[in-house]
PDB file of C-alpha atoms in Angstrom:
ATOM      1  CA  UNK A   1       9.992 -50.218  34.692  1.00  0.00           C
ATOM      2  CA  UNK A   2      10.625 -54.081  33.372  1.00  0.00           C
ATOM      3  CA  UNK A   3      12.557 -55.293  36.615  1.00  0.00           C
ATOM      4  CA  UNK A   4      16.062 -55.512  37.127  1.00  0.00           C
ATOM      5  CA  UNK A   5      15.746 -58.779  36.322  1.00  0.00           C
ATOM      6  CA  UNK A   6      15.131 -57.238  32.666  1.00  0.00           C
ATOM      7  CA  UNK A   7      13.357 -58.226  29.093  1.00  0.00           C
ATOM      8  CA  UNK A   8      14.187 -59.694  25.711  1.00  0.00           C
ATOM      9  CA  UNK A   9      14.963 -57.364  23.076  1.00  0.00           C
ATOM     10  CA  UNK A  10      12.759 -58.920  20.949  1.00  0.00           C
ATOM     11  CA  UNK A  11       9.876 -58.051  22.886  1.00  0.00           C
ATOM     12  CA  UNK A  12       9.571 -55.310  21.783  1.00  0.00           C
ATOM     13  CA  UNK A  13      10.338 -55.184  18.374  1.00  0.00           C
ATOM     14  CA  UNK A  14       8.399 -55.404  15.475  1.00  0.00           C
ATOM     15  CA  UNK A  15       5.499 -52.228  16.791  1.00  0.00           C
ATOM     16  CA  UNK A  16       3.100 -50.503  14.565  1.00  0.00           C
ATOM     17  CA  UNK A  17       0.923 -48.776  14.523  1.00  0.00           C
ATOM     18  CA  UNK A  18      -3.109 -49.012  17.135  1.00  0.00           C
ATOM     19  CA  UNK A  19      -5.070 -50.981  14.005  1.00  0.00           C
ATOM     20  CA  UNK A  20      -2.295 -53.145  12.719  1.00  0.00           C
ATOM     21  CA  UNK A  21      -0.578 -50.952  10.656  1.00  0.00           C
ATOM     22  CA  UNK A  22       2.727 -50.010   9.585  1.00  0.00           C
ATOM     23  CA  UNK A  23       3.060 -46.500   9.972  1.00  0.00           C
ATOM     24  CA  UNK A  24       4.369 -43.989   7.203  1.00  0.00           C
ATOM     25  CA  UNK A  25       7.697 -43.264   9.387  1.00  0.00           C
ATOM     26  CA  UNK A  26       8.086 -46.340   9.826  1.00  0.00           C
ATOM     27  CA  UNK A  27       8.743 -47.165   6.569  1.00  0.00           C
ATOM     28  CA  UNK A  28      10.816 -44.704   5.125  1.00  0.00           C
ATOM     29  CA  UNK A  29      13.229 -43.327   8.586  1.00  0.00           C
ATOM     30  CA  UNK A  30      14.404 -44.297  11.829  1.00  0.00           C
ATOM     31  CA  UNK A  31      12.276 -42.206  14.338  1.00  0.00           C
ATOM     32  CA  UNK A  32      14.468 -39.659  17.131  1.00  0.00           C
ATOM     33  CA  UNK A  33      12.134 -41.004  19.601  1.00  0.00           C
ATOM     34  CA  UNK A  34      10.058 -44.407  19.705  1.00  0.00           C
ATOM     35  CA  UNK A  35       7.962 -45.451  22.637  1.00  0.00           C
ATOM     36  CA  UNK A  36       7.147 -48.694  22.375  1.00  0.00           C
ATOM     37  CA  UNK A  37       3.861 -50.354  24.311  1.00  0.00           C
ATOM     38  CA  UNK A  38       5.268 -47.379  27.540  1.00  0.00           C
ATOM     39  CA  UNK A  39       3.013 -46.725  29.956  1.00  0.00           C
ATOM     40  CA  UNK A  40       2.725 -45.423  33.258  1.00  0.00           C
ATOM     41  CA  UNK A  41      -0.074 -45.453  36.570  1.00  0.00           C
ATOM     42  CA  UNK A  42      -0.212 -43.720  39.516  1.00  0.00           C
ATOM     43  CA  UNK A  43      -1.589 -46.111  41.610  1.00  0.00           C
ATOM     44  CA  UNK A  44      -4.762 -47.892  40.839  1.00  0.00           C
ATOM     45  CA  UNK A  45      -4.640 -44.173  38.085  1.00  0.00           C
ATOM     46  CA  UNK A  46      -3.907 -45.244  35.004  1.00  0.00           C
ATOM     47  CA  UNK A  47      -2.530 -42.626  33.042  1.00  0.00           C
ATOM     48  CA  UNK A  48      -0.847 -44.041  29.864  1.00  0.00           C
ATOM     49  CA  UNK A  49      -1.493 -47.136  28.369  1.00  0.00           C
ATOM     50  CA  UNK A  50       0.447 -48.900  26.669  1.00  0.00           C
ATOM     51  CA  UNK A  51       2.408 -46.428  23.930  1.00  0.00           C
ATOM     52  CA  UNK A  52       2.611 -46.434  20.313  1.00  0.00           C
ATOM     53  CA  UNK A  53       4.420 -43.615  19.162  1.00  0.00           C
ATOM     54  CA  UNK A  54       7.078 -42.783  16.402  1.00  0.00           C
ATOM     55  CA  UNK A  55       9.008 -38.698  16.111  1.00  0.00           C
ATOM     56  CA  UNK A  56      10.768 -38.979  13.557  1.00  0.00           C
ATOM     57  CA  UNK A  57      14.245 -36.843  12.640  1.00  0.00           C
ATOM     58  CA  UNK A  58      12.459 -33.069  11.863  1.00  0.00           C
ATOM     59  CA  UNK A  59       9.003 -33.742  12.324  1.00  0.00           C
ATOM     60  CA  UNK A  60       6.802 -30.635  14.616  1.00  0.00           C
ATOM     61  CA  UNK A  61       4.565 -33.069  16.717  1.00  0.00           C
ATOM     62  CA  UNK A  62       1.821 -31.814  18.358  1.00  0.00           C
ATOM     63  CA  UNK A  63      -0.096 -33.316  21.445  1.00  0.00           C
ATOM     64  CA  UNK A  64      -3.633 -32.356  21.932  1.00  0.00           C
ATOM     65  CA  UNK A  65      -6.674 -33.969  24.125  1.00  0.00           C
ATOM     66  CA  UNK A  66      -8.765 -33.064  27.226  1.00  0.00           C
ATOM     67  CA  UNK A  67      -7.329 -32.366  30.854  1.00  0.00           C
ATOM     68  CA  UNK A  68      -5.901 -35.708  32.056  1.00  0.00           C
ATOM     69  CA  UNK A  69      -5.193 -36.939  29.325  1.00  0.00           C
ATOM     70  CA  UNK A  70      -1.856 -37.829  29.159  1.00  0.00           C
ATOM     71  CA  UNK A  71      -0.229 -35.217  27.062  1.00  0.00           C
ATOM     72  CA  UNK A  72       2.239 -33.413  29.520  1.00  0.00           C
ATOM     73  CA  UNK A  73       2.681 -37.180  30.712  1.00  0.00           C
ATOM     74  CA  UNK A  74       3.737 -38.190  27.432  1.00  0.00           C
ATOM     75  CA  UNK A  75       6.561 -35.531  27.335  1.00  0.00           C
ATOM     76  CA  UNK A  76       7.430 -35.515  30.807  1.00  0.00           C
ATOM     77  CA  UNK A  77       9.192 -39.496  30.860  1.00  0.00           C
ATOM     78  CA  UNK A  78      10.892 -38.593  27.919  1.00  0.00           C
ATOM     79  CA  UNK A  79      13.106 -36.009  29.568  1.00  0.00           C
ATOM     80  CA  UNK A  80      12.773 -38.615  32.905  1.00  0.00           C
ATOM     81  CA  UNK A  81      10.779 -36.551  34.788  1.00  0.00           C
ATOM     82  CA  UNK A  82       8.615 -39.213  35.716  1.00  0.00           C
ATOM     83  CA  UNK A  83       9.775 -43.427  35.370  1.00  0.00           C
ATOM     84  CA  UNK A  84       7.296 -45.571  33.144  1.00  0.00           C
ATOM     85  CA  UNK A  85       5.454 -48.408  34.528  1.00  0.00           C
ATOM     86  CA  UNK A  86       6.453 -50.744  31.030  1.00  0.00           C
ATOM     87  CA  UNK A  87       7.402 -50.571  27.289  1.00  0.00           C
ATOM     88  CA  UNK A  88      10.529 -48.858  26.374  1.00  0.00           C
ATOM     89  CA  UNK A  89      11.357 -46.049  24.928  1.00  0.00           C
ATOM     90  CA  UNK A  90      14.555 -45.170  22.340  1.00  0.00           C
ATOM     91  CA  UNK A  91      16.454 -41.916  21.630  1.00  0.00           C
ATOM     92  CA  UNK A  92      17.763 -42.705  18.197  1.00  0.00           C
ATOM     93  CA  UNK A  93      17.536 -45.970  18.558  1.00  0.00           C
ATOM     94  CA  UNK A  94      19.543 -46.739  21.973  1.00  0.00           C
ATOM     95  CA  UNK A  95      16.831 -47.036  25.008  1.00  0.00           C
ATOM     96  CA  UNK A  96      15.740 -44.398  28.026  1.00  0.00           C
ATOM     97  CA  UNK A  97      14.912 -46.092  30.191  1.00  0.00           C
ATOM     98  CA  UNK A  98      16.729 -49.310  30.073  1.00  0.00           C
ATOM     99  CA  UNK A  99      20.814 -50.380  28.232  1.00  0.00           C
ATOM    100  CA  UNK A 100      20.938 -53.453  26.639  1.00  0.00           C
ATOM    101  CA  UNK A 101      23.341 -55.863  28.577  1.00  0.00           C
ATOM    102  CA  UNK A 102      23.759 -59.468  26.648  1.00  0.00           C
ATOM    103  CA  UNK A 103      20.726 -59.078  24.795  1.00  0.00           C
ATOM    104  CA  UNK A 104      18.176 -58.197  27.479  1.00  0.00           C
ATOM    105  CA  UNK A 105      16.838 -54.539  28.439  1.00  0.00           C
ATOM    106  CA  UNK A 106      17.650 -53.690  31.540  1.00  0.00           C
ATOM    107  CA  UNK A 107      16.732 -51.218  34.134  1.00  0.00           C
ATOM    108  CA  UNK A 108      19.761 -48.141  33.127  1.00  0.00           C
ATOM    109  CA  UNK A 109      21.848 -46.586  35.300  1.00  0.00           C
ATOM    110  CA  UNK A 110      21.995 -42.496  36.217  1.00  0.00           C
ATOM    111  CA  UNK A 111      25.328 -42.841  34.041  1.00  0.00           C
ATOM    112  CA  UNK A 112      23.005 -43.530  30.472  1.00  0.00           C
ATOM    113  CA  UNK A 113      19.985 -41.507  31.284  1.00  0.00           C
ATOM    114  CA  UNK A 114      22.388 -38.734  31.762  1.00  0.00           C
ATOM    115  CA  UNK A 115      23.242 -39.529  28.245  1.00  0.00           C
ATOM    116  CA  UNK A 116      21.227 -40.147  26.346  1.00  0.00           C
ATOM    117  CA  UNK A 117      18.522 -37.360  28.098  1.00  0.00           C
ATOM    118  CA  UNK A 118      21.147 -34.660  26.234  1.00  0.00           C
ATOM    119  CA  UNK A 119      19.497 -35.266  22.995  1.00  0.00           C
ATOM    120  CA  UNK A 120      16.800 -33.895  24.510  1.00  0.00           C
ATOM    121  CA  UNK A 121      15.861 -30.664  25.784  1.00  0.00           C
ATOM    122  CA  UNK A 122      12.258 -29.842  27.194  1.00  0.00           C
ATOM    123  CA  UNK A 123      10.237 -26.318  27.371  1.00  0.00           C
ATOM    124  CA  UNK A 124       8.039 -25.546  30.555  1.00  0.00           C
ATOM    125  CA  UNK A 125       4.861 -23.947  31.340  1.00  0.00           C
ATOM    126  CA  UNK A 126       6.811 -22.593  34.318  1.00  0.00           C
ATOM    127  CA  UNK A 127      10.176 -20.719  32.733  1.00  0.00           C
ATOM    128  CA  UNK A 128      11.946 -22.834  35.701  1.00  0.00           C
ATOM    129  CA  UNK A 129      14.065 -19.954  35.353  1.00  0.00           C
ATOM    130  CA  UNK A 130      17.796 -18.817  38.324  1.00  0.00           C
ATOM    131  CA  UNK A 131      16.576 -16.389  40.121  1.00  0.00           C
ATOM    132  CA  UNK A 132      19.462 -15.350  41.020  1.00  0.00           C
ATOM    133  CA  UNK A 133      21.542 -15.640  37.515  1.00  0.00           C
ATOM    134  CA  UNK A 134      21.334 -12.561  34.976  1.00  0.00           C
ATOM    135  CA  UNK A 135      19.679 -13.316  31.695  1.00  0.00           C
ATOM    136  CA  UNK A 136      22.762 -14.317  30.014  1.00  0.00           C
ATOM    137  CA  UNK A 137      23.798 -17.170  32.851  1.00  0.00           C
ATOM    138  CA  UNK A 138      21.335 -19.010  32.925  1.00  0.00           C
ATOM    139  CA  UNK A 139      21.291 -19.400  29.160  1.00  0.00           C
ATOM    140  CA  UNK A 140      25.473 -19.930  29.612  1.00  0.00           C
ATOM    141  CA  UNK A 141      25.252 -22.249  32.401  1.00  0.00           C
ATOM    142  CA  UNK A 142      24.463 -25.422  31.440  1.00  0.00           C
ATOM    143  CA  UNK A 143      26.775 -25.719  28.135  1.00  0.00           C
ATOM    144  CA  UNK A 144      30.109 -25.105  30.257  1.00  0.00           C
ATOM    145  CA  UNK A 145      28.947 -27.024  33.157  1.00  0.00           C
ATOM    146  CA  UNK A 146      27.166 -30.283  31.155  1.00  0.00           C
ATOM    147  CA  UNK A 147      29.277 -29.437  27.034  1.00  0.00           C
ATOM    148  CA  UNK A 148      31.679 -28.513  28.584  1.00  0.00           C
ATOM    149  CA  UNK A 149      31.761 -25.657  26.965  1.00  0.00           C
ATOM    150  CA  UNK A 150      34.079 -22.646  26.999  1.00  0.00           C
ATOM    151  CA  UNK A 151      33.396 -20.025  28.669  1.00  0.00           C
ATOM    152  CA  UNK A 152      34.085 -17.787  26.001  1.00  0.00           C
ATOM    153  CA  UNK A 153      32.125 -19.846  22.898  1.00  0.00           C
ATOM    154  CA  UNK A 154      29.499 -20.029  25.320  1.00  0.00           C
ATOM    155  CA  UNK A 155      28.827 -16.044  25.365  1.00  0.00           C
ATOM    156  CA  UNK A 156      29.007 -15.915  21.823  1.00  0.00           C
ATOM    157  CA  UNK A 157      26.808 -19.575  21.181  1.00  0.00           C
ATOM    158  CA  UNK A 158      24.229 -17.524  23.978  1.00  0.00           C
ATOM    159  CA  UNK A 159      24.091 -14.376  22.812  1.00  0.00           C
ATOM    160  CA  UNK A 160      23.569 -15.586  19.400  1.00  0.00           C
ATOM    161  CA  UNK A 161      20.291 -17.300  20.536  1.00  0.00           C
ATOM    162  CA  UNK A 162      19.407 -14.328  23.096  1.00  0.00           C
ATOM    163  CA  UNK A 163      19.593 -12.737  19.301  1.00  0.00           C
ATOM    164  CA  UNK A 164      16.825 -15.433  18.204  1.00  0.00           C
ATOM    165  CA  UNK A 165      14.391 -15.278  20.292  1.00  0.00           C
ATOM    166  CA  UNK A 166      14.595 -11.201  20.445  1.00  0.00           C
ATOM    167  CA  UNK A 167      16.245 -10.500  24.371  1.00  0.00           C
ATOM    168  CA  UNK A 168      20.111  -9.887  23.446  1.00  0.00           C
ATOM    169  CA  UNK A 169      19.347  -5.908  25.171  1.00  0.00           C
ATOM    170  CA  UNK A 170      17.663  -7.807  28.196  1.00  0.00           C
ATOM    171  CA  UNK A 171      21.232 -10.580  28.657  1.00  0.00           C
ATOM    172  CA  UNK A 172      22.940  -7.986  31.883  1.00  0.00           C
ATOM    173  CA  UNK A 173      19.340  -8.560  33.774  1.00  0.00           C
ATOM    174  CA  UNK A 174      17.271 -10.262  35.427  1.00  0.00           C
ATOM    175  CA  UNK A 175      14.570 -12.563  35.073  1.00  0.00           C
ATOM    176  CA  UNK A 176      12.744 -10.210  38.334  1.00  0.00           C
ATOM    177  CA  UNK A 177      13.377  -7.717  34.792  1.00  0.00           C
ATOM    178  CA  UNK A 178      11.433  -9.695  32.638  1.00  0.00           C
ATOM    179  CA  UNK A 179       7.540 -10.402  31.046  1.00  0.00           C
ATOM    180  CA  UNK A 180       6.722 -13.708  31.623  1.00  0.00           C
ATOM    181  CA  UNK A 181       6.670 -13.584  28.238  1.00  0.00           C
ATOM    182  CA  UNK A 182      10.368 -12.789  27.924  1.00  0.00           C
ATOM    183  CA  UNK A 183      10.795 -14.984  30.852  1.00  0.00           C
ATOM    184  CA  UNK A 184       9.495 -17.941  28.682  1.00  0.00           C
ATOM    185  CA  UNK A 185      12.242 -16.737  25.714  1.00  0.00           C
ATOM    186  CA  UNK A 186      14.774 -17.191  27.530  1.00  0.00           C
ATOM    187  CA  UNK A 187      13.679 -20.523  28.390  1.00  0.00           C
ATOM    188  CA  UNK A 188      13.435 -22.065  25.008  1.00  0.00           C
ATOM    189  CA  UNK A 189      17.214 -20.150  23.711  1.00  0.00           C
ATOM    190  CA  UNK A 190      18.426 -22.061  27.432  1.00  0.00           C
ATOM    191  CA  UNK A 191      16.487 -25.297  25.750  1.00  0.00           C
ATOM    192  CA  UNK A 192      18.671 -25.065  21.875  1.00  0.00           C
ATOM    193  CA  UNK A 193      21.623 -23.284  22.763  1.00  0.00           C
ATOM    194  CA  UNK A 194      22.207 -27.153  24.656  1.00  0.00           C
ATOM    195  CA  UNK A 195      21.316 -27.949  20.895  1.00  0.00           C
ATOM    196  CA  UNK A 196      18.927 -31.309  20.981  1.00  0.00           C
ATOM    197  CA  UNK A 197      17.871 -33.000  18.570  1.00  0.00           C
ATOM    198  CA  UNK A 198      14.816 -32.876  20.351  1.00  0.00           C
ATOM    199  CA  UNK A 199      12.885 -30.097  21.819  1.00  0.00           C
ATOM    200  CA  UNK A 200       9.800 -30.404  24.194  1.00  0.00           C
ATOM    201  CA  UNK A 201       7.247 -28.165  24.593  1.00  0.00           C
ATOM    202  CA  UNK A 202       4.246 -28.270  27.981  1.00  0.00           C
ATOM    203  CA  UNK A 203       2.335 -25.666  27.647  1.00  0.00           C
ATOM    204  CA  UNK A 204       5.136 -23.649  27.127  1.00  0.00           C
ATOM    205  CA  UNK A 205       2.079 -20.031  26.977  1.00  0.00           C
ATOM    206  CA  UNK A 206      -0.316 -22.042  29.716  1.00  0.00           C
ATOM    207  CA  UNK A 207       1.459 -19.473  32.789  1.00  0.00           C
ATOM    208  CA  UNK A 208       0.813 -16.256  30.423  1.00  0.00           C
ATOM    209  CA  UNK A 209      -1.036 -13.430  30.581  1.00  0.00           C
ATOM    210  CA  UNK A 210      -3.191 -13.394  27.366  1.00  0.00           C
ATOM    211  CA  UNK A 211      -1.670 -10.922  25.684  1.00  0.00           C
ATOM    212  CA  UNK A 212       2.256 -12.202  25.833  1.00  0.00           C
ATOM    213  CA  UNK A 213       1.212 -15.448  23.929  1.00  0.00           C
ATOM    214  CA  UNK A 214       1.856 -14.204  21.018  1.00  0.00           C
ATOM    215  CA  UNK A 215       5.119 -13.482  21.219  1.00  0.00           C
ATOM    216  CA  UNK A 216       6.309 -16.753  22.365  1.00  0.00           C
ATOM    217  CA  UNK A 217       4.453 -18.993  19.736  1.00  0.00           C
ATOM    218  CA  UNK A 218       5.829 -16.639  16.634  1.00  0.00           C
ATOM    219  CA  UNK A 219       9.902 -18.067  18.625  1.00  0.00           C
ATOM    220  CA  UNK A 220       8.825 -20.858  18.591  1.00  0.00           C
ATOM    221  CA  UNK A 221       7.186 -20.618  14.863  1.00  0.00           C
ATOM    222  CA  UNK A 222      10.190 -19.915  13.708  1.00  0.00           C
ATOM    223  CA  UNK A 223      12.217 -21.964  14.986  1.00  0.00           C
ATOM    224  CA  UNK A 224      10.312 -25.440  14.302  1.00  0.00           C
ATOM    225  CA  UNK A 225      10.616 -22.894  10.355  1.00  0.00           C
ATOM    226  CA  UNK A 226      14.645 -22.997  11.219  1.00  0.00           C
ATOM    227  CA  UNK A 227      15.470 -25.665  11.244  1.00  0.00           C
ATOM    228  CA  UNK A 228      15.846 -29.888  11.508  1.00  0.00           C
ATOM    229  CA  UNK A 229      15.533 -30.595  15.279  1.00  0.00           C
ATOM    230  CA  UNK A 230      12.122 -32.261  15.785  1.00  0.00           C
ATOM    231  CA  UNK A 231       9.257 -30.682  18.287  1.00  0.00           C
ATOM    232  CA  UNK A 232       6.629 -32.825  20.291  1.00  0.00           C
ATOM    233  CA  UNK A 233       4.167 -29.962  21.269  1.00  0.00           C
ATOM    234  CA  UNK A 234       1.621 -29.922  24.406  1.00  0.00           C
ATOM    235  CA  UNK A 235      -0.766 -27.549  23.283  1.00  0.00           C
ATOM    236  CA  UNK A 236      -3.966 -25.804  24.050  1.00  0.00           C
ATOM    237  CA  UNK A 237      -3.344 -23.283  21.198  1.00  0.00           C
ATOM    238  CA  UNK A 238      -5.620 -25.598  18.200  1.00  0.00           C
ATOM    239  CA  UNK A 239      -4.460 -22.698  16.106  1.00  0.00           C
ATOM    240  CA  UNK A 240      -2.061 -22.469  16.833  1.00  0.00           C
ATOM    241  CA  UNK A 241      -0.679 -26.794  15.531  1.00  0.00           C
ATOM    242  CA  UNK A 242      -3.085 -26.135  13.389  1.00  0.00           C
ATOM    243  CA  UNK A 243      -0.350 -24.105  11.585  1.00  0.00           C
ATOM    244  CA  UNK A 244       2.812 -25.456  13.094  1.00  0.00           C
ATOM    245  CA  UNK A 245       3.014 -29.463  13.508  1.00  0.00           C
ATOM    246  CA  UNK A 246       3.320 -31.574  10.576  1.00  0.00           C
ATOM    247  CA  UNK A 247       1.123 -34.552  12.360  1.00  0.00           C
ATOM    248  CA  UNK A 248      -1.687 -33.780  15.168  1.00  0.00           C
ATOM    249  CA  UNK A 249      -1.773 -36.993  17.403  1.00  0.00           C
ATOM    250  CA  UNK A 250      -5.137 -36.545  20.827  1.00  0.00           C
ATOM    251  CA  UNK A 251      -5.223 -38.825  23.405  1.00  0.00           C
ATOM    252  CA  UNK A 252      -7.245 -39.135  25.509  1.00  0.00           C
ATOM    253  CA  UNK A 253      -7.794 -41.709  28.777  1.00  0.00           C
ATOM    254  CA  UNK A 254      -3.880 -42.111  28.634  1.00  0.00           C
ATOM    255  CA  UNK A 255      -4.032 -43.765  25.148  1.00  0.00           C
ATOM    256  CA  UNK A 256      -4.220 -42.276  21.279  1.00  0.00           C
ATOM    257  CA  UNK A 257      -7.638 -42.724  20.654  1.00  0.00           C
ATOM    258  CA  UNK A 258      -6.899 -40.455  16.532  1.00  0.00           C
ATOM    259  CA  UNK A 259      -3.588 -39.193  14.697  1.00  0.00           C
ATOM    260  CA  UNK A 260      -2.835 -37.503  11.501  1.00  0.00           C
ATOM    261  CA  UNK A 261      -2.061 -34.522   9.127  1.00  0.00           C
ATOM    262  CA  UNK A 262      -2.929 -31.910  10.892  1.00  0.00           C
ATOM    263  CA  UNK A 263      -5.810 -30.742   7.795  1.00  0.00           C
ATOM    264  CA  UNK A 264      -7.465 -34.774   8.285  1.00  0.00           C
ATOM    265  CA  UNK A 265      -7.432 -33.501  12.185  1.00  0.00           C
ATOM    266  CA  UNK A 266      -9.235 -29.992  12.350  1.00  0.00           C
ATOM    267  CA  UNK A 267     -11.551 -31.217   9.622  1.00  0.00           C
ATOM    268  CA  UNK A 268     -12.173 -34.554   8.971  1.00  0.00           C
ATOM    269  CA  UNK A 269     -12.497 -35.600  12.862  1.00  0.00           C
ATOM    270  CA  UNK A 270     -12.856 -39.071  12.894  1.00  0.00           C
ATOM    271  CA  UNK A 271     -13.362 -40.350  16.452  1.00  0.00           C
ATOM    272  CA  UNK A 272     -16.982 -39.178  17.618  1.00  0.00           C
ATOM    273  CA  UNK A 273     -14.598 -38.149  21.098  1.00  0.00           C
ATOM    274  CA  UNK A 274     -12.350 -36.204  18.689  1.00  0.00           C
ATOM    275  CA  UNK A 275     -15.731 -34.414  17.268  1.00  0.00           C
ATOM    276  CA  UNK A 276     -16.657 -33.330  20.465  1.00  0.00           C
ATOM    277  CA  UNK A 277     -13.137 -32.379  22.674  1.00  0.00           C
ATOM    278  CA  UNK A 278     -12.698 -29.915  18.888  1.00  0.00           C
ATOM    279  CA  UNK A 279     -16.742 -29.469  19.108  1.00  0.00           C
ATOM    280  CA  UNK A 280     -15.705 -27.877  23.145  1.00  0.00           C
ATOM    281  CA  UNK A 281     -13.056 -25.965  21.571  1.00  0.00           C
ATOM    282  CA  UNK A 282     -14.378 -24.321  19.725  1.00  0.00           C
ATOM    283  CA  UNK A 283     -16.566 -23.532  21.859  1.00  0.00           C
ATOM    284  CA  UNK A 284     -14.914 -21.645  23.774  1.00  0.00           C
ATOM    285  CA  UNK A 285     -13.444 -24.751  25.915  1.00  0.00           C
ATOM    286  CA  UNK A 286     -10.983 -24.014  28.194  1.00  0.00           C
ATOM    287  CA  UNK A 287      -8.597 -27.508  28.962  1.00  0.00           C
ATOM    288  CA  UNK A 288      -6.663 -25.924  32.192  1.00  0.00           C
ATOM    289  CA  UNK A 289      -3.579 -27.771  32.646  1.00  0.00           C
ATOM    290  CA  UNK A 290      -3.113 -31.296  31.385  1.00  0.00           C
ATOM    291  CA  UNK A 291      -1.205 -34.545  33.032  1.00  0.00           C
TER     292      UNK A 291
END
């Protein structure tokens, strides 16, 4: 983060694509999410290096890359789980980690973070369900206590969402009674019921047994086809990324190396680094978890 003394708003306006050109999204619509020169370091480890990236309303964006390339960190700083070292992130045109005061951007307080973050939902690798709550209560807890939705309405919305992910019949069970795939589908329902403008999926199948991966990917695909919510998908599932995404971003060494439509990325990669990465995947490479 910048110091509390602030940075002038003009310093982060007019960000261009990595090659210096304006991006299609900048020319067409205002992005729902914008990263402006975002960097993050842990000690001497530079995890992200001056990332410029826009996500359009309703866009399905998949991020691929080797372990340690910064993929997961892109999502974590948007969900305010990690704090950028420098740069600005905007959600719906409003700074996330900063707020505007007298023409400068100063460090945001927790109230500001909470309000802007409420537009974002996230599905983690390891479900993070409350083990002592029923499936229904796992899904209704946040709408009732965060959004102040009346209990009856929250229950109706939760049941609709559980129906959407194929688990309405599990509403009165507990997480320990479900398979890994079912738990992840509950986690998806729990995030969706908050009606976010942007949904983050952080390698949602990486903790699942192989035979359970398909059921979770099918739910995510249905969500992608069913609405106008933007999605940021961090994944090692290359075929799935090709099928679901409007755009693919390839990261390595904390930088965006290449981005474009799925057909271009997978069939005509321009950079040697992406060519080598895809070649290893086609030969059975398994990247494991990512940074």
